[in-house]
Amino acid sequence: MTKVENAQRYVGAPQPAPAKKDGPFFVMFWRSAVGKKWIMAVTGIMLIGFVFAHMLGNLKIFLSADAIDHYAEWLRTIGYPILPKTGVLWILRAGLLGAVVLHIWAAASLTRMNRAARPNGYKSPREYVAADFAARTMRWTGIILTLFIIFHLLDLTWGQTGVKDFKSGDVYNNIVNSFTRVPVAIAYIVANIAIGIHLYHGAWSMFQSLGINSPRFNPWRRGFAIGLASIIAIGNISIPLLVVTKVVK
Amino acid sequence: MKLTLKIWRQDGPTAEGRFETYDMPAVVPDMSFLEMIDVLNERLISEESEPIAFDHDCREGICGSCSMMINGIPHGPERGTATCQLHMRKFKDGEHITVEPWRARSFPIIKDLAVDRSPLDRIIEAGGYISAPTGAARDANEILIPKEAADAAMDAAACIGCGACVAACPNGAAQLFTAAKYGHLSLLPQGQPERWTRAIGMVDEMERWFGSCTNFGECETACPKEISIDFIALLNRDYIKAQFKNRRLSGQKS
Ligand code: FES
């Protein structure tokens, strides 16, 4: 079948973007928006897995100072002695960093593509029927989360935000000393609300991007997203909330 | 009924556009939206001004020509109908109605409310076909198809190619259109030989013209045929699968 190229029929006739250049399959995959969405879903799952485990681990703060400090120490020694200390930890960190970079890179590139798809917008107000608040604010909750991750690392990993008596490894005291500062506690709470909103759309949307769709379990996809988003948000928020209200000290 | 219409007027693809307001003192509630514009156009012609250009053909919701953004929703607020099937009784007396053309980079305005939707045809050319034997017609029931599969393919085949999905999508994506056209062929046995080339061909072509799907779901609510975004998941899945298929083995059953 010969392809009819879109000849210039009139001034302003639409022209397509150039066809994708050939390359190795993973590059071709990355060059397609459907492929990028797939990568966003897969990296999203990795990040959800991390956030969930991170939350579970941190809830140990409610058991005792020893429990969470031990847990933190255990993270450094997984796989020891077959691997050097913190070996597994660094592999996990590298994986996470890779996932974050790909997730944001794909999002930025798709945003550019989507803006270009409608350079001249509607001149009268749009009436959205299905696109909910969470879906429409993915970019903004994403940006809030990126900024929050940087702050969180500066705060509790590197101790650069003036946490009183900050000592690497002294997890319990570092957390309590950080979260007793009211503005910091509020920042953590707001960021975790943003995580909840981001996941409300993301944890549903990933099924579509991965092509997981069947009448049998479709009704469960939204429930899964709501459940996951609220467990993570509530679990994480409970820590700064109970510290700042002096329940945990 | 008395209505006030605010309609986008634009003299040509590169001209500046503007809204113009028209009072409609006597709209019959049983008119369709297009018939109401016909009445307005007759008046404009008798006043020796330019009538409003808009696309239409079948006026029974099967051709996909009519395309209007009515009060911020493609084909208006009524679900599951095209503009030509939208009746004025769905509006309130005295209402103000704003009408705009579809807007997307690849749907340039030709004049007023008429836009060029030919990029959708480019997507079809890239894979929206099957190869069929010529010669004597085959027996219609020769190939058995499970009822559910036939129904699903039929749901997808309901797409009339109006472009409301593109118009509704905040990203200006044509994913629902492409998914419907892809689904209606790829769910049936007759569509299997080209299945993987179709998935890659149509998606790659689509992405040269339109935005990407971020699963807002607006398209499904705007679609006059209420085609489900389930087909988008099917398209995504098959596009990914197609990347890994060894097509030389695709003649084997399992
Ligand atoms: S005029 Fe044919 S679908 Fe509306």
Coordinates of C-alpha atoms and ligand atoms in Angstrom, one line a residue:
Chain A
M1 CA 0.0 0.0 0.0
T2 CA 1.5 3.3 -1.0
K3 CA 1.1 6.1 1.6
V4 CA -0.5 9.3 0.5
E5 CA 1.7 12.0 1.9
N6 CA -0.2 15.0 3.2
A7 CA 0.4 17.4 0.3
Q8 CA 0.2 21.1 1.1
R9 CA -3.4 21.8 0.0
Y10 CA -4.0 25.2 1.5
V11 CA -2.2 27.7 3.7
G12 CA -2.4 26.3 7.2
A13 CA -2.9 22.7 6.3
P14 CA -1.7 20.4 9.1
Q15 CA 1.8 18.9 8.8
P16 CA 2.9 15.9 10.8
A17 CA 5.9 15.8 13.0
P18 CA 8.8 13.9 11.2
A19 CA 8.6 10.1 11.4
K20 CA 10.6 8.4 14.1
K21 CA 14.2 7.7 13.1
D22 CA 15.3 4.1 13.2
G23 CA 17.3 2.9 16.2
P24 CA 17.7 0.0 18.7
F25 CA 14.3 -1.3 19.9
F26 CA 14.6 0.3 23.4
V27 CA 15.3 3.7 21.8
M28 CA 12.3 3.3 19.4
F29 CA 10.2 2.4 22.4
W30 CA 11.3 5.5 24.3
R31 CA 10.6 7.6 21.3
S32 CA 6.9 6.6 21.3
A33 CA 4.5 8.2 23.8
V34 CA 2.8 4.9 24.4
G35 CA 6.3 3.5 25.3
K36 CA 7.0 6.4 27.6
K37 CA 3.7 5.9 29.4
W38 CA 4.6 2.3 29.9
I39 CA 7.9 3.3 31.4
M40 CA 6.1 5.8 33.6
A41 CA 3.8 3.0 34.8
V42 CA 6.7 0.6 35.5
T43 CA 8.8 3.2 37.2
G44 CA 5.7 4.3 39.1
I45 CA 5.2 0.8 40.4
M46 CA 8.9 0.8 41.6
L47 CA 8.4 4.1 43.3
I48 CA 5.1 3.0 44.9
G49 CA 6.9 -0.1 46.2
F50 CA 9.6 2.0 47.7
V51 CA 7.2 4.5 49.3
F52 CA 5.1 1.7 50.7
A53 CA 8.1 -0.1 52.2
H54 CA 9.5 3.2 53.4
M55 CA 6.2 3.9 55.2
L56 CA 6.0 0.5 56.8
G57 CA 9.6 0.8 58.1
N58 CA 9.0 4.3 59.4
L59 CA 5.9 3.3 61.3
K60 CA 8.3 1.4 63.6
I61 CA 8.8 4.8 65.2
F62 CA 5.5 4.0 67.1
L63 CA 7.1 0.8 68.5
S64 CA 10.2 2.3 70.1
A65 CA 13.3 4.3 69.4
D66 CA 15.3 1.0 69.3
A67 CA 12.9 -0.6 66.8
I68 CA 13.4 2.1 64.2
D69 CA 17.1 2.6 64.8
H70 CA 17.6 -1.2 64.5
Y71 CA 15.6 -1.3 61.3
A72 CA 17.7 1.6 59.9
E73 CA 20.9 -0.3 60.8
W74 CA 19.5 -3.5 59.2
L75 CA 19.0 -1.6 55.9
R76 CA 22.7 -1.0 55.8
T77 CA 23.6 -4.6 56.4
I78 CA 21.2 -6.5 54.1
G79 CA 23.2 -8.9 52.0
Y80 CA 26.2 -8.7 54.3
P81 CA 28.6 -10.5 54.3
I82 CA 28.2 -11.7 50.8
L83 CA 28.1 -8.1 49.7
P84 CA 29.9 -5.2 51.3
K85 CA 27.9 -3.3 54.0
T86 CA 25.4 -0.9 52.4
G87 CA 25.9 -2.7 49.1
V88 CA 22.2 -3.7 48.7
L89 CA 21.2 -0.3 49.9
W90 CA 23.3 1.4 47.2
I91 CA 21.8 -0.9 44.5
L92 CA 18.3 0.1 45.7
R93 CA 19.3 3.7 45.7
A94 CA 20.6 3.5 42.2
G95 CA 17.4 1.8 41.1
L96 CA 15.3 4.4 42.7
L97 CA 17.3 7.3 41.3
G98 CA 17.0 5.7 37.8
A99 CA 13.2 5.3 38.3
V100 CA 12.8 8.9 39.4
V101 CA 14.8 10.3 36.5
L102 CA 13.0 8.2 33.9
H103 CA 9.6 9.0 35.4
I104 CA 10.2 12.8 35.4
W105 CA 11.9 12.8 32.0
A106 CA 9.0 10.9 30.4
A107 CA 6.5 13.2 32.1
A108 CA 8.4 16.3 30.9
S109 CA 8.7 15.1 27.4
L110 CA 5.0 14.0 27.2
T111 CA 4.0 17.4 28.6
R112 CA 5.9 19.1 25.8
M113 CA 4.3 16.9 23.2
N114 CA 0.8 17.5 24.6
R115 CA 1.2 21.3 24.8
A116 CA 2.3 21.3 21.1
A117 CA -0.8 19.3 20.2
R118 CA -3.0 22.2 21.0
P119 CA -1.0 25.4 20.7
N120 CA -4.2 27.5 20.2
G121 CA -6.6 26.6 23.0
Y122 CA -10.3 27.0 23.4
K123 CA -11.6 30.5 23.6
S124 CA -14.6 29.7 25.8
P125 CA -14.5 27.8 29.1
R126 CA -14.1 24.0 28.9
E127 CA -16.5 21.9 30.8
Y128 CA -14.6 18.8 32.1
V129 CA -16.8 15.8 32.7
A130 CA -14.3 13.0 33.5
A131 CA -10.9 14.6 34.1
D132 CA -10.9 14.9 37.9
F133 CA -8.8 17.1 40.1
A134 CA -6.1 14.5 40.7
A135 CA -5.7 13.8 37.0
R136 CA -5.5 17.5 36.1
T137 CA -3.0 18.3 38.8
M138 CA -0.5 15.4 38.2
R139 CA 2.1 17.8 36.9
W140 CA 1.8 20.0 40.0
T141 CA 1.7 17.2 42.5
G142 CA 4.6 15.8 40.7
I143 CA 6.6 19.0 41.0
I144 CA 5.7 19.3 44.7
L145 CA 6.9 15.7 45.3
T146 CA 10.2 16.4 43.5
L147 CA 10.9 19.4 45.6
F148 CA 9.8 17.6 48.7
I149 CA 12.1 14.7 48.0
I150 CA 15.0 17.1 47.8
F151 CA 14.0 18.8 51.0
H152 CA 13.5 15.4 52.8
L153 CA 17.0 14.2 51.8
L154 CA 18.5 17.5 53.0
D155 CA 16.5 17.2 56.2
L156 CA 16.8 13.6 57.4
T157 CA 19.6 12.1 55.3
W158 CA 22.1 14.8 55.2
G159 CA 21.0 16.9 58.2
Q160 CA 21.3 20.2 56.4
T161 CA 18.2 21.9 57.6
G162 CA 19.3 22.6 61.2
V163 CA 17.8 19.6 62.9
K164 CA 18.8 19.8 66.6
D165 CA 21.7 17.4 67.5
F166 CA 21.5 15.7 64.0
K167 CA 23.4 12.5 64.0
S168 CA 23.5 10.0 61.1
G169 CA 22.0 6.7 62.3
D170 CA 20.2 8.3 65.3
V171 CA 17.0 8.0 63.3
Y172 CA 14.4 8.3 66.1
N173 CA 15.8 11.5 67.6
N174 CA 16.5 13.0 64.2
I175 CA 12.8 12.5 63.2
V176 CA 11.4 13.8 66.5
N177 CA 13.8 16.9 66.4
S178 CA 12.9 17.6 62.9
F179 CA 9.1 17.3 63.1
T180 CA 8.7 19.2 66.4
R181 CA 9.4 22.3 64.1
V182 CA 5.8 23.2 63.1
P183 CA 6.5 24.5 59.6
V184 CA 8.5 21.4 58.8
A185 CA 5.7 19.1 60.1
I186 CA 3.3 21.0 57.9
A187 CA 5.5 20.7 54.9
Y188 CA 5.7 16.9 55.4
I189 CA 1.9 16.7 55.8
V190 CA 1.2 18.8 52.7
A191 CA 3.7 16.7 50.7
N192 CA 2.0 13.5 51.7
I193 CA -1.4 14.8 50.8
A194 CA 0.2 15.5 47.4
I195 CA 1.4 11.9 47.3
G196 CA -2.1 10.7 48.0
I197 CA -3.6 12.8 45.2
H198 CA -0.8 11.8 42.8
L199 CA -1.4 8.1 43.5
Y200 CA -5.2 8.4 43.3
H201 CA -4.7 9.0 39.6
G202 CA -1.4 7.3 39.1
A203 CA -2.2 4.0 40.7
W204 CA -5.3 3.7 38.5
S205 CA -3.8 5.2 35.4
M206 CA -0.9 2.7 35.3
F207 CA -3.3 -0.1 34.6
Q208 CA -4.4 1.6 31.4
S209 CA -0.9 2.4 30.4
L210 CA 0.2 -1.2 30.9
G211 CA -2.9 -2.4 29.1
I212 CA -4.2 -4.3 32.1
N213 CA -7.9 -4.1 31.4
S214 CA -10.6 -6.8 31.8
P215 CA -14.2 -6.5 32.6
R216 CA -13.6 -8.9 35.5
F217 CA -11.4 -6.7 37.5
N218 CA -11.8 -3.2 36.1
P219 CA -14.1 -2.2 38.9
W220 CA -11.3 -3.0 41.4
R221 CA -8.7 -0.8 39.8
R222 CA -10.2 2.5 41.2
G223 CA -10.6 0.9 44.6
F224 CA -7.0 -0.3 44.5
A225 CA -5.8 3.2 43.8
I226 CA -8.0 4.8 46.5
G227 CA -6.9 2.2 49.0
L228 CA -3.2 2.5 48.2
A229 CA -3.3 6.3 48.1
S230 CA -5.0 6.6 51.4
I231 CA -2.9 4.0 53.2
I232 CA 0.3 5.7 52.1
A233 CA -0.9 9.2 52.8
I234 CA -2.4 8.4 56.2
G235 CA 0.5 6.2 57.3
N236 CA 3.1 8.8 56.4
I237 CA 1.1 11.8 57.8
S238 CA 0.6 10.0 61.1
I239 CA 4.3 10.5 61.9
P240 CA 4.7 14.2 61.6
L241 CA 1.2 14.7 63.0
L242 CA 1.8 12.7 66.1
V243 CA 5.3 14.2 66.6
V244 CA 4.2 17.8 66.2
T245 CA 1.2 17.3 68.6
K246 CA 3.7 15.8 71.1
V247 CA 2.1 12.4 71.2
V248 CA 5.4 10.9 70.2
K249 CA 8.4 12.6 71.7
Chain B
M1 CA -37.7 29.2 22.8
K2 CA -35.5 32.3 22.9
L3 CA -31.8 31.6 22.8
T4 CA -28.6 33.7 22.5
L5 CA -25.8 32.1 20.4
K6 CA -22.2 33.1 20.7
I7 CA -20.5 31.5 17.6
W8 CA -16.9 31.4 16.5
R9 CA -16.4 33.1 13.2
Q10 CA -13.2 32.9 11.3
D11 CA -12.8 33.8 7.6
G12 CA -10.0 31.3 6.8
P13 CA -7.3 29.1 8.2
T14 CA -4.9 31.9 8.9
A15 CA -7.4 34.7 9.6
E16 CA -8.0 36.0 13.1
G17 CA -11.2 34.6 14.6
R18 CA -13.8 36.2 16.9
F19 CA -17.0 35.3 18.6
E20 CA -20.2 36.8 17.3
T21 CA -23.5 36.9 19.1
Y22 CA -26.8 36.1 17.4
D23 CA -30.3 36.4 19.0
M24 CA -32.6 33.5 18.1
P25 CA -36.0 34.7 19.0
A26 CA -38.0 31.7 17.9
V27 CA -36.3 28.3 18.2
V28 CA -38.6 25.3 17.9
P29 CA -37.7 22.9 20.7
D30 CA -37.9 19.9 18.3
M31 CA -35.2 21.3 16.0
S32 CA -31.8 19.7 16.1
F33 CA -28.8 21.9 16.8
L34 CA -27.9 21.9 13.2
E35 CA -31.4 22.8 12.0
M36 CA -31.2 25.8 14.3
I37 CA -28.0 26.9 12.6
D38 CA -29.7 26.3 9.3
V39 CA -32.4 28.8 10.3
L40 CA -29.8 31.2 11.4
N41 CA -27.9 30.8 8.2
E42 CA -31.0 31.5 6.1
R43 CA -31.5 34.7 8.0
L44 CA -27.8 35.6 7.5
I45 CA -28.2 35.0 3.8
S46 CA -31.3 37.1 3.5
E47 CA -29.4 39.8 5.3
E48 CA -26.7 39.4 2.7
S49 CA -24.0 38.4 5.2
E50 CA -21.9 35.3 5.2
P51 CA -23.6 32.2 6.5
I52 CA -21.8 30.1 9.2
A53 CA -19.7 27.4 7.7
F54 CA -20.0 24.0 9.5
D55 CA -19.6 20.4 8.6
H56 CA -22.6 18.1 8.4
D57 CA -23.8 15.3 6.2
C58 CA -26.0 12.4 7.4
R59 CA -27.7 14.3 10.3
E60 CA -28.5 11.0 12.0
G61 CA -25.3 10.4 13.9
I62 CA -23.5 8.0 11.6
C63 CA -21.2 10.0 9.4
G64 CA -19.2 11.9 12.0
S65 CA -19.2 15.1 10.0
C66 CA -20.8 17.4 12.5
S67 CA -18.3 18.8 15.0
M68 CA -19.1 21.6 17.4
M69 CA -17.8 22.5 20.8
I70 CA -21.1 23.4 22.5
N71 CA -20.8 25.1 25.9
G72 CA -17.3 23.6 26.4
I73 CA -18.3 20.0 25.6
P74 CA -17.8 18.3 22.2
H75 CA -21.3 17.7 20.6
G76 CA -22.9 19.4 23.6
P77 CA -23.9 18.3 27.1
E78 CA -26.1 15.4 26.0
R79 CA -24.1 12.1 26.3
G80 CA -23.9 9.6 23.5
T81 CA -25.1 11.9 20.7
A82 CA -23.6 13.8 17.9
T83 CA -24.4 17.5 17.4
C84 CA -26.9 16.6 14.7
Q85 CA -28.8 14.4 17.2
L86 CA -28.9 17.1 19.9
H87 CA -32.3 18.6 20.2
M88 CA -33.0 22.2 21.3
R89 CA -35.4 20.9 24.0
K90 CA -32.3 19.9 25.9
F91 CA -31.6 23.6 26.5
K92 CA -33.4 26.0 28.7
D93 CA -35.4 29.0 27.4
G94 CA -33.3 32.1 27.4
E95 CA -30.0 30.2 27.6
H96 CA -26.8 31.5 26.2
I97 CA -24.9 28.9 24.1
T98 CA -21.3 29.2 23.1
V99 CA -20.2 27.3 20.0
E100 CA -16.6 26.8 19.0
P101 CA -14.8 24.6 16.5
W102 CA -12.6 21.6 17.6
R103 CA -9.2 22.9 18.5
A104 CA -6.0 21.0 17.9
R105 CA -2.8 21.6 16.1
S106 CA -3.7 19.0 13.5
F107 CA -7.3 20.1 13.1
P108 CA -6.8 23.6 11.6
I109 CA -9.9 25.7 11.1
I110 CA -10.9 25.9 7.5
K111 CA -13.7 28.4 8.1
D112 CA -15.8 29.2 11.1
L113 CA -16.8 25.9 12.7
A114 CA -15.4 23.6 9.9
V115 CA -12.0 22.0 10.7
D116 CA -9.7 19.8 8.6
R117 CA -9.8 16.3 10.2
S118 CA -7.8 14.6 7.5
P119 CA -4.9 13.6 9.9
L120 CA -7.4 10.9 11.1
D121 CA -7.3 9.4 7.6
R122 CA -3.5 9.3 7.8
I123 CA -3.8 7.1 10.9
I124 CA -6.2 4.8 9.1
E125 CA -3.8 4.5 6.1
A126 CA -1.1 3.5 8.5
G127 CA -2.9 0.2 9.5
G128 CA -6.7 0.5 9.6
Y129 CA -7.3 -2.2 7.0
I130 CA -7.2 -5.9 6.5
S131 CA -6.0 -8.0 3.6
A132 CA -8.9 -10.0 2.2
P133 CA -8.9 -12.6 -0.6
T134 CA -10.4 -11.5 -3.8
G135 CA -12.6 -13.8 -5.9
A136 CA -15.8 -15.5 -4.9
A137 CA -17.3 -14.2 -1.7
R138 CA -16.6 -16.5 1.3
D139 CA -19.4 -18.0 3.3
A140 CA -20.3 -15.5 6.0
N141 CA -20.2 -18.1 8.8
E142 CA -17.0 -19.8 7.7
I143 CA -15.0 -18.2 10.5
L144 CA -16.4 -18.7 14.0
I145 CA -16.1 -15.7 16.3
P146 CA -16.9 -15.8 20.0
K147 CA -20.0 -13.7 20.8
E148 CA -18.1 -11.5 23.3
A149 CA -15.4 -10.8 20.8
A150 CA -17.8 -9.9 18.1
D151 CA -19.7 -7.6 20.4
A152 CA -16.5 -5.9 21.5
A153 CA -15.3 -5.4 17.9
M154 CA -18.7 -4.0 17.1
D155 CA -18.5 -1.6 20.0
A156 CA -15.2 -0.3 18.6
A157 CA -16.5 -0.2 15.1
A158 CA -19.2 2.2 16.2
C159 CA -16.6 5.0 15.9
I160 CA -17.7 7.6 13.3
G161 CA -14.4 9.4 13.2
C162 CA -15.8 12.7 14.3
G163 CA -12.7 13.7 16.3
A164 CA -14.7 14.6 19.5
C165 CA -12.1 12.6 21.4
V166 CA -9.3 14.8 20.2
A167 CA -11.4 17.9 20.9
A168 CA -12.3 16.8 24.4
C169 CA -8.8 15.6 25.4
P170 CA -6.8 18.1 27.4
N171 CA -3.7 16.8 25.6
G172 CA -5.3 16.9 22.1
A173 CA -4.7 13.1 21.8
A174 CA -6.4 10.9 19.2
Q175 CA -5.9 7.8 21.3
L176 CA -9.6 6.8 21.5
F177 CA -10.1 7.2 17.8
T178 CA -7.0 5.1 17.0
A179 CA -7.9 2.6 19.7
A180 CA -11.4 2.2 18.3
K181 CA -10.2 1.7 14.7
Y182 CA -7.4 -0.6 15.9
G183 CA -9.7 -2.6 18.2
H184 CA -12.4 -3.2 15.7
L185 CA -10.0 -5.0 13.3
S186 CA -7.6 -6.5 15.8
L187 CA -10.3 -8.2 17.9
L188 CA -11.5 -10.3 15.0
P189 CA -9.8 -13.3 13.4
Q190 CA -9.8 -11.5 10.0
G191 CA -7.6 -8.7 11.5
Q192 CA -4.9 -11.0 12.9
P193 CA -2.4 -11.1 9.9
E194 CA -1.6 -7.4 10.2
R195 CA -2.2 -7.1 13.9
W196 CA 1.4 -6.2 15.0
T197 CA 2.2 -4.0 12.0
R198 CA -1.1 -2.3 12.5
A199 CA -0.4 -1.6 16.2
I200 CA 3.0 0.0 15.5
G201 CA 1.9 1.7 12.3
M202 CA -1.2 3.4 13.6
V203 CA 0.4 4.5 16.9
D204 CA 3.5 5.8 15.3
E205 CA 1.4 7.8 12.8
M206 CA -1.0 9.0 15.5
E207 CA 1.9 10.4 17.5
R208 CA 3.2 12.4 14.5
W209 CA 0.0 14.5 14.6
F210 CA -1.6 14.4 18.1
G211 CA -0.8 14.5 21.8
S212 CA -0.4 11.5 24.1
C213 CA -3.0 9.8 26.3
T214 CA -2.6 10.5 30.0
N215 CA -5.8 8.6 31.0
F216 CA -8.1 11.6 31.7
G217 CA -11.1 9.8 30.3
E218 CA -12.6 12.9 28.8
C219 CA -12.7 11.3 25.3
E220 CA -15.0 8.5 26.5
T221 CA -17.6 11.0 27.8
A222 CA -17.5 13.1 24.7
C223 CA -17.7 10.3 22.3
P224 CA -21.1 10.3 20.5
K225 CA -20.8 6.5 20.3
E226 CA -19.7 6.1 24.0
I227 CA -16.7 4.1 23.0
S228 CA -14.9 3.0 26.1
I229 CA -11.3 3.8 27.0
D230 CA -10.9 0.0 27.5
F231 CA -9.9 0.0 23.9
I232 CA -7.1 2.4 24.7
A233 CA -5.7 -0.2 27.1
L234 CA -6.0 -2.8 24.4
L235 CA -4.1 -0.5 22.0
N236 CA -1.4 0.2 24.6
R237 CA -1.0 -3.5 25.4
D238 CA -0.7 -4.5 21.8
Y239 CA 1.7 -1.7 20.9
I240 CA 4.0 -2.9 23.7
K241 CA 3.6 -6.5 22.7
A242 CA 4.3 -5.7 19.1
Q243 CA 7.7 -4.3 20.0
F244 CA 8.8 -7.8 21.2
K245 CA 7.1 -9.9 18.6
N246 CA 9.1 -12.0 16.2
R247 CA 6.8 -11.5 13.2
R248 CA 8.2 -14.4 11.4
L249 CA 6.5 -16.6 13.9
S250 CA 3.2 -14.9 13.8
G251 CA 1.7 -17.4 11.5
Q252 CA 1.9 -20.0 14.2
K253 CA -1.1 -20.5 16.3
S254 CA 0.6 -20.8 19.7
Ligands
FES1 S1 -24.1 15.0 10.6 FE1 -23.5 12.9 10.4 S2 -23.0 12.4 12.4 FE2 -23.8 14.4 12.6

